Short mmCIF file of C-alpha atoms in Angstrom, two decimals:
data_model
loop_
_atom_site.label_atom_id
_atom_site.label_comp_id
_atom_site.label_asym_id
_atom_site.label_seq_id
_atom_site.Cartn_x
_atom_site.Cartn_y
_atom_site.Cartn_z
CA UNK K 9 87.20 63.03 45.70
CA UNK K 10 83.87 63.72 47.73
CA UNK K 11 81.00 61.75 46.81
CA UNK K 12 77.64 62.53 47.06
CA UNK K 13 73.88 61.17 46.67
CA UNK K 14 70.86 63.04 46.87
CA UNK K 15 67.30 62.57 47.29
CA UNK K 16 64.23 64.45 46.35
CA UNK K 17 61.26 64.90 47.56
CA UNK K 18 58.16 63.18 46.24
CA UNK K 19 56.28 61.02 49.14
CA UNK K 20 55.44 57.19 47.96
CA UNK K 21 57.49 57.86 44.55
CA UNK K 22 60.31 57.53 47.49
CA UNK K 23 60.35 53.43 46.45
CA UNK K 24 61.49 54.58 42.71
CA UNK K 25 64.34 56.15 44.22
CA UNK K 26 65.43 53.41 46.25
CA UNK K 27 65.12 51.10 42.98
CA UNK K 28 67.79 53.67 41.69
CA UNK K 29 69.95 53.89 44.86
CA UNK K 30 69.59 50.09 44.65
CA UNK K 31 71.43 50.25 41.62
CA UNK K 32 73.97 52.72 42.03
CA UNK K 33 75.06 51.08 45.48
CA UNK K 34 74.88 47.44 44.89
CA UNK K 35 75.09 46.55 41.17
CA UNK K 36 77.79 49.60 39.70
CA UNK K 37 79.03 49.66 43.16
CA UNK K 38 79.27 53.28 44.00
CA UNK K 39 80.49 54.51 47.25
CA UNK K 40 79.38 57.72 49.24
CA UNK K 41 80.54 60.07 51.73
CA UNK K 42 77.55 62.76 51.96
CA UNK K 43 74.00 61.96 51.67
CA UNK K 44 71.33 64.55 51.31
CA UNK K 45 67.60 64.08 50.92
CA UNK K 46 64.44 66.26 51.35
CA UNK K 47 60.91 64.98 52.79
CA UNK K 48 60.76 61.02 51.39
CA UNK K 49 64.51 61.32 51.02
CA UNK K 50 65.64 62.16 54.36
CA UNK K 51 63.59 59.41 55.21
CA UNK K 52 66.03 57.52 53.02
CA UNK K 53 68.96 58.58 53.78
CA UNK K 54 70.06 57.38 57.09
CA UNK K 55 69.76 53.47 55.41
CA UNK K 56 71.43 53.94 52.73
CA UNK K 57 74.93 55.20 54.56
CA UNK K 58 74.62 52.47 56.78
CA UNK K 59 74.60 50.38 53.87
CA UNK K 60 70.83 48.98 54.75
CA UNK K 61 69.41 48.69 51.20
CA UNK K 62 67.56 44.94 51.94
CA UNK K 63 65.91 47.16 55.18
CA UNK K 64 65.32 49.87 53.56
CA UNK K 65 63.12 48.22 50.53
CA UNK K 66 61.77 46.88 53.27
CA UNK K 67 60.14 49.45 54.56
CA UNK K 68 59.38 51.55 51.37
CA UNK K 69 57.68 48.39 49.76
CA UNK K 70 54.98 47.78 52.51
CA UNK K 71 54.20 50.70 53.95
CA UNK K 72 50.78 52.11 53.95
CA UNK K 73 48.30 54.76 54.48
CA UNK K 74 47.74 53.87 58.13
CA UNK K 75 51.83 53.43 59.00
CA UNK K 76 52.15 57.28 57.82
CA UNK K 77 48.62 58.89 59.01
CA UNK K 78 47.12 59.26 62.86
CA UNK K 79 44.30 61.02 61.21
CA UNK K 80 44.23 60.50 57.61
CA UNK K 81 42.55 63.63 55.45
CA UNK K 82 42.52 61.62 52.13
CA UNK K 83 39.80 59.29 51.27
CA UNK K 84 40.35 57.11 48.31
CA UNK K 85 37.71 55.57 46.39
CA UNK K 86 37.43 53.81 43.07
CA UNK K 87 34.85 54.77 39.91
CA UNK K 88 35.00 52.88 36.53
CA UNK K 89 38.43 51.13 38.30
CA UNK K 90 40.25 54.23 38.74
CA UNK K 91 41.26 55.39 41.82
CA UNK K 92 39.69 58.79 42.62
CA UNK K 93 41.29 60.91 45.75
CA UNK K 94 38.93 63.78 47.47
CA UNK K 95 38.79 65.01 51.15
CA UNK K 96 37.68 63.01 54.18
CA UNK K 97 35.53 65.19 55.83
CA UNK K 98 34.85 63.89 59.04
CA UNK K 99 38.47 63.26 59.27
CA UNK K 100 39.22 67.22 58.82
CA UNK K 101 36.22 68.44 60.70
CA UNK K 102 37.75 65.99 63.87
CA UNK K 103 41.26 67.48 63.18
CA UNK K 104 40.41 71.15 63.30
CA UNK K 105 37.70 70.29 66.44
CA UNK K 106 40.92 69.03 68.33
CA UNK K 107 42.49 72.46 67.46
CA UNK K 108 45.18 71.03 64.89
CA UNK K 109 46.39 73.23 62.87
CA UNK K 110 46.50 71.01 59.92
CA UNK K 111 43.99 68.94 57.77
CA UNK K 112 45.59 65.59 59.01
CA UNK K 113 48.16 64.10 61.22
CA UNK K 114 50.84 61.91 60.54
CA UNK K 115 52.15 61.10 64.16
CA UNK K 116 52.01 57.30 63.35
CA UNK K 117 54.96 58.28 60.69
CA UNK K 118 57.22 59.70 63.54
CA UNK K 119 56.54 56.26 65.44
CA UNK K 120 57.66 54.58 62.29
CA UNK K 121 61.12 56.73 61.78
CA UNK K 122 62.16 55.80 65.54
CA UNK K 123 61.04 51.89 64.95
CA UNK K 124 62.91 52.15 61.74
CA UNK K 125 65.83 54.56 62.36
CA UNK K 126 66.94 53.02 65.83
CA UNK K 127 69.70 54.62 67.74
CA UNK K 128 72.43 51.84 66.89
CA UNK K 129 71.54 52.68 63.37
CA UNK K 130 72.21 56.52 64.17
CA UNK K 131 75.49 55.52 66.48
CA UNK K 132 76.81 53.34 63.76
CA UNK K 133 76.49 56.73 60.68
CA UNK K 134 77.66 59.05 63.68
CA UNK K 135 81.19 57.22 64.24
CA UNK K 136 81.25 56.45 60.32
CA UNK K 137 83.36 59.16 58.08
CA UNK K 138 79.77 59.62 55.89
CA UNK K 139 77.73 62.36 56.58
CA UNK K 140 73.51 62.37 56.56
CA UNK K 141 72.16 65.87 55.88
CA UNK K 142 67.78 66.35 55.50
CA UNK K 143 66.49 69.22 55.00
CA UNK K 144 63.97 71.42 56.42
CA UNK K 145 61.76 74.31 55.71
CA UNK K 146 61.71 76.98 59.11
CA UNK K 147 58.13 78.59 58.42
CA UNK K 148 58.88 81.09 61.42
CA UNK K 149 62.32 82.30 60.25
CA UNK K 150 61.30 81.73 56.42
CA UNK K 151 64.94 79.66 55.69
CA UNK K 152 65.79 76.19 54.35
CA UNK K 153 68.06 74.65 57.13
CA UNK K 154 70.11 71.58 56.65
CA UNK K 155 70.43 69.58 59.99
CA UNK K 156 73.70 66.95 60.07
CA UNK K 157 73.24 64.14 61.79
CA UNK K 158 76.71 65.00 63.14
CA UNK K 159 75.14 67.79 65.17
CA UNK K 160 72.26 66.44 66.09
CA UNK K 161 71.03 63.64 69.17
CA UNK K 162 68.98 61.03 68.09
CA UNK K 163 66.13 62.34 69.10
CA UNK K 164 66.47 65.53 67.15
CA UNK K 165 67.24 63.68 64.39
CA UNK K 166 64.63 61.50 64.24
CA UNK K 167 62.61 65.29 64.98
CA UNK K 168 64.38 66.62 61.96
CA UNK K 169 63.60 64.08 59.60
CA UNK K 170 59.63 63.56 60.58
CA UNK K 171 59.35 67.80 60.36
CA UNK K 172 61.25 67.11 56.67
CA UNK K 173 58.57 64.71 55.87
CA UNK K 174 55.75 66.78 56.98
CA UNK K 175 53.80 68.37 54.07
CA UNK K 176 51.88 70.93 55.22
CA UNK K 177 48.87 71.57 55.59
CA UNK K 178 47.65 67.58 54.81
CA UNK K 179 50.20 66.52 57.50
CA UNK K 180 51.92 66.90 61.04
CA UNK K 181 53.36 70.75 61.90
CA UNK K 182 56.61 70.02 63.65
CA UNK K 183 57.21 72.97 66.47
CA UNK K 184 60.61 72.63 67.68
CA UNK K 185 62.97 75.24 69.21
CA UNK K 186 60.27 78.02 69.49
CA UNK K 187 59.77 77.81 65.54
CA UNK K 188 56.99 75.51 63.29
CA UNK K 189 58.95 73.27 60.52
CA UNK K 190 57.40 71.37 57.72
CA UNK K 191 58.14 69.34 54.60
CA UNK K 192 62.06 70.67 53.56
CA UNK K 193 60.31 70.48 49.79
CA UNK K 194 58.33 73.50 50.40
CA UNK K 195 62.17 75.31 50.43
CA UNK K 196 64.48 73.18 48.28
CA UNK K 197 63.02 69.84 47.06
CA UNK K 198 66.72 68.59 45.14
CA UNK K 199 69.27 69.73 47.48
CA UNK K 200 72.17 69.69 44.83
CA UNK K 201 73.81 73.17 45.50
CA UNK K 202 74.12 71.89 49.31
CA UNK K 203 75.61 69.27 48.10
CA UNK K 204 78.26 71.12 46.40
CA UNK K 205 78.79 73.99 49.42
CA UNK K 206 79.87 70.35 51.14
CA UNK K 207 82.66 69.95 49.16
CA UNK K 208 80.97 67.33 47.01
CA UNK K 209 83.01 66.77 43.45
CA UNK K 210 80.68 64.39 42.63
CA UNK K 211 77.22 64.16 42.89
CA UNK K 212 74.38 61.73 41.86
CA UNK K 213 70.76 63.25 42.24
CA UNK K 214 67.44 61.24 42.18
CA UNK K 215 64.73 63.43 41.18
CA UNK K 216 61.03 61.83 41.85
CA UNK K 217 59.73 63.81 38.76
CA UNK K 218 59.94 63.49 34.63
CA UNK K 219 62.61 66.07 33.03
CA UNK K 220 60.13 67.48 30.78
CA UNK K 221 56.23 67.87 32.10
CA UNK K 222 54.17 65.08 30.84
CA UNK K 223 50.37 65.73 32.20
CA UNK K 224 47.68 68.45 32.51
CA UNK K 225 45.90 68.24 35.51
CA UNK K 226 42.21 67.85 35.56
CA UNK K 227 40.09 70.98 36.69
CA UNK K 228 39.64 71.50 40.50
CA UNK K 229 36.85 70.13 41.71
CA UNK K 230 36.67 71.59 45.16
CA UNK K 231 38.94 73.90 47.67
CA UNK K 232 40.80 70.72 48.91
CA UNK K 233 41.36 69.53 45.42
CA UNK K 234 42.20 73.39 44.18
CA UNK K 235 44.77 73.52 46.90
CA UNK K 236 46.71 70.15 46.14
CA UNK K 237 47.23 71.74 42.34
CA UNK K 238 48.45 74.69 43.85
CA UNK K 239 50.69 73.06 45.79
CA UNK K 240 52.11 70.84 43.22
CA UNK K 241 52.28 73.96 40.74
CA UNK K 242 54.32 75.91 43.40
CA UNK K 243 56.56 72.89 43.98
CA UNK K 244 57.44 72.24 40.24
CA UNK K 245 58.66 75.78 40.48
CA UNK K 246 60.87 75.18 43.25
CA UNK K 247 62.21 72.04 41.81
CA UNK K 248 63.28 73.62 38.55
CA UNK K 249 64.65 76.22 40.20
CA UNK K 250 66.99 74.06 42.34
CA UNK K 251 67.90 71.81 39.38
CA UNK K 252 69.11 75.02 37.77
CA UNK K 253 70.97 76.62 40.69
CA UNK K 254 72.43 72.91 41.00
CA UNK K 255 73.26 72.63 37.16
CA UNK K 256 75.09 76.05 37.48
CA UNK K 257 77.04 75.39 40.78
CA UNK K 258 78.28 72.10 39.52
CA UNK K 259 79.49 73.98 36.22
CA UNK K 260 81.11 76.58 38.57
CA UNK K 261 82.36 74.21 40.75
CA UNK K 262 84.31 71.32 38.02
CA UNK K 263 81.90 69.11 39.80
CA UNK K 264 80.36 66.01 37.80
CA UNK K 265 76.65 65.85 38.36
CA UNK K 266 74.54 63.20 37.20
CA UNK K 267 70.91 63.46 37.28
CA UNK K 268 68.09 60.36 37.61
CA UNK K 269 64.98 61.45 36.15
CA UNK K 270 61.41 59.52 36.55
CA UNK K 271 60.97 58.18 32.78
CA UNK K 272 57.48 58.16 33.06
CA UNK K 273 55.05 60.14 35.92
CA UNK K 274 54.14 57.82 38.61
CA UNK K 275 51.29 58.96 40.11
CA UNK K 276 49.36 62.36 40.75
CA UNK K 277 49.14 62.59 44.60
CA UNK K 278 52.11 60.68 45.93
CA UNK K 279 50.39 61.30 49.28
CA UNK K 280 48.61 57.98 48.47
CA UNK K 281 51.21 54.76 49.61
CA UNK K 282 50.18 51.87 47.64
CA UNK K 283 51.89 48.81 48.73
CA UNK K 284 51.54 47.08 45.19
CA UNK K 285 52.76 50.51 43.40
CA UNK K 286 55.36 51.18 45.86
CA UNK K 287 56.69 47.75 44.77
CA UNK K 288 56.48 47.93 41.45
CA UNK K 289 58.38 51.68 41.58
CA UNK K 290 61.09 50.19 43.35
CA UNK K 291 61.74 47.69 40.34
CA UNK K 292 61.15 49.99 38.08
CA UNK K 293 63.75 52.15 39.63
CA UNK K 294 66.12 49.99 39.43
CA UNK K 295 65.52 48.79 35.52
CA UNK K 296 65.90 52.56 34.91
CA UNK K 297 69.17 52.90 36.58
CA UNK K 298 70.47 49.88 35.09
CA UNK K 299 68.85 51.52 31.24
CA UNK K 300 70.59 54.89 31.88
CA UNK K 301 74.05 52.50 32.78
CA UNK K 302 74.19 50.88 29.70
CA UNK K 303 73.21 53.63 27.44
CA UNK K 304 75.86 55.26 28.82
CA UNK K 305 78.13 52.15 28.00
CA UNK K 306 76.85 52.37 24.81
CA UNK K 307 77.68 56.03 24.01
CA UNK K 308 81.65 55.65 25.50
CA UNK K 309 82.33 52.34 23.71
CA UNK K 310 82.22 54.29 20.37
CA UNK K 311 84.16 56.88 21.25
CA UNK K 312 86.91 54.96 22.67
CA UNK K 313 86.74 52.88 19.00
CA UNK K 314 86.85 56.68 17.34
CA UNK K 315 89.69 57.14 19.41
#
């Protein structure tokens, strides 16, 4: 039996998923050999096969905007207490004066990955029998490429996972190996099928969204604001899509596939890393995992009476 966990994408709602990987690791005690994760999950990952769950809600319960952004293109303010997120001009117009190619820059996030992700951490998963797979979207060759950290240095790796993280055009544009790479979402934000092709029989997938759409978004207000909804719109449609192919693979496959929903949506730009929020989704997380475990409980102890 081949075990395997996998990540989604979905930026600060990354803490929810450690809640629920929390769970599954510590309290019901599940073991893996493959882990997979996409953008805020690759940056996951790595942790998590080393076992470094204390570390890991370390990090994804105190990071902020100024850890992940060298140039930030968000400004946040707050009307009637609500937070309201529009552009940051000056921090655009400085970008694009440089010659960036994008509306921000989040070099301060590939410092974090190497303070975070050190090479004894990388040694100690390389000469492990688990696997740690994140996913990238090739913009040159228009393909979704998996890179193991198997077959990678360290230095790619940390390369690989920073380009995974990268959502385009509000962040860093990784150029690597002649090509331009950014956030692995943009190609396949729940990596299940890959999952499977590994020889996975069993697979546990986080998904950083609710199963059924909860919210209309409010009108655009602006270009910048236009494009964020029709980013998100395109990558609902990619989601879906991979939860289906996944669904169907695992049905082809025998292989048992368990899927971790959000219960509720957790924010609307999960560009925006809230220290308080990011704590709060990693308890939150974890209460749901533990929920979903005893329903489940619930559900088998009256069969086995029927039986």
């Amino acid at each position: 039996m081949k075990k395997a966990l996998v990540i989604s994408g979905g930026g600060s709602k990354g803490a929810f998923a450690g809640g629920v990987a929390a769970y599954l690791m510590q309290e019901k005690g599940n073991t893996y050999d493959l882990f997979i994760g996409t953008s805020t999950g690759s940056l996951m990952v790595s942790h998590l096969a080393a076992g470094k769950v204390s570390e890991l809600k370390e990090l994804y319960t105190n990071v902020n905007q100024r850890a992940i952004f060298s140039n930030n293109p968000f400004k946040i303010t707050t009307v009637d207490g609500a937070r309201v997120i529009s552009i940051n001009h000056w921090n655009t117009f400085w970008n694009f004066l440089k010659g960036s190619k994008t509306f921000g820059e989040s070099k301060n996030l590939r410092k974090l990955i190497t303070k975070k992700i050190t090479k004894e951490l990388y040694t100690e998963i390389y000469n492990s029998h688990k696997d740690v797979v994140v996913t990238v979207s090739n913009l040159t060759t228009n393909q979704v490429e998996y890179k193991s950290l198997k077959a990678c240095s360290y230095v790619d790796f940390c390369d690989w996972i920073w380009g995974s993280c990268n959502y385009v055009p509000f962040m860093s544009l990784l150029e690597k190996d002649n090509c331009q790479y950014a956030d692995g979402g943009l190609g396949c934000l729940v990596p299940i099928r890959e999952a499977i092709q590994r020889g996975a029989t069993v697979v546990d997938a986080i998904i950083l969204e609710t199963e059924i759409s909860q919210l209309n978004k409010m009108p655009a207000k602006n270009a910048f604001s236009l494009l964020t909804n029709v980013f998100d719109f395109m990558l609902e449609q990619v989601e879906r899509h991979n939860i289906t192919i996944g669904k169907l693979a695992a049905k082809h496959k025998n292989v048992e596939l368990n899927l971790y929903y959000t219960p509720t949506v957790l924010t609307t730009n999960s560009l925006v890393f809230n220290k308080k929020l990011m704590q709060q989704w990693w308890k939150e997380g974890h209460a749901y995992a533990a929920q979903k475990e005893e329903e489940a409980a619930s559900e088998f102890r009256p069969n086995m009476i029927e039986s």
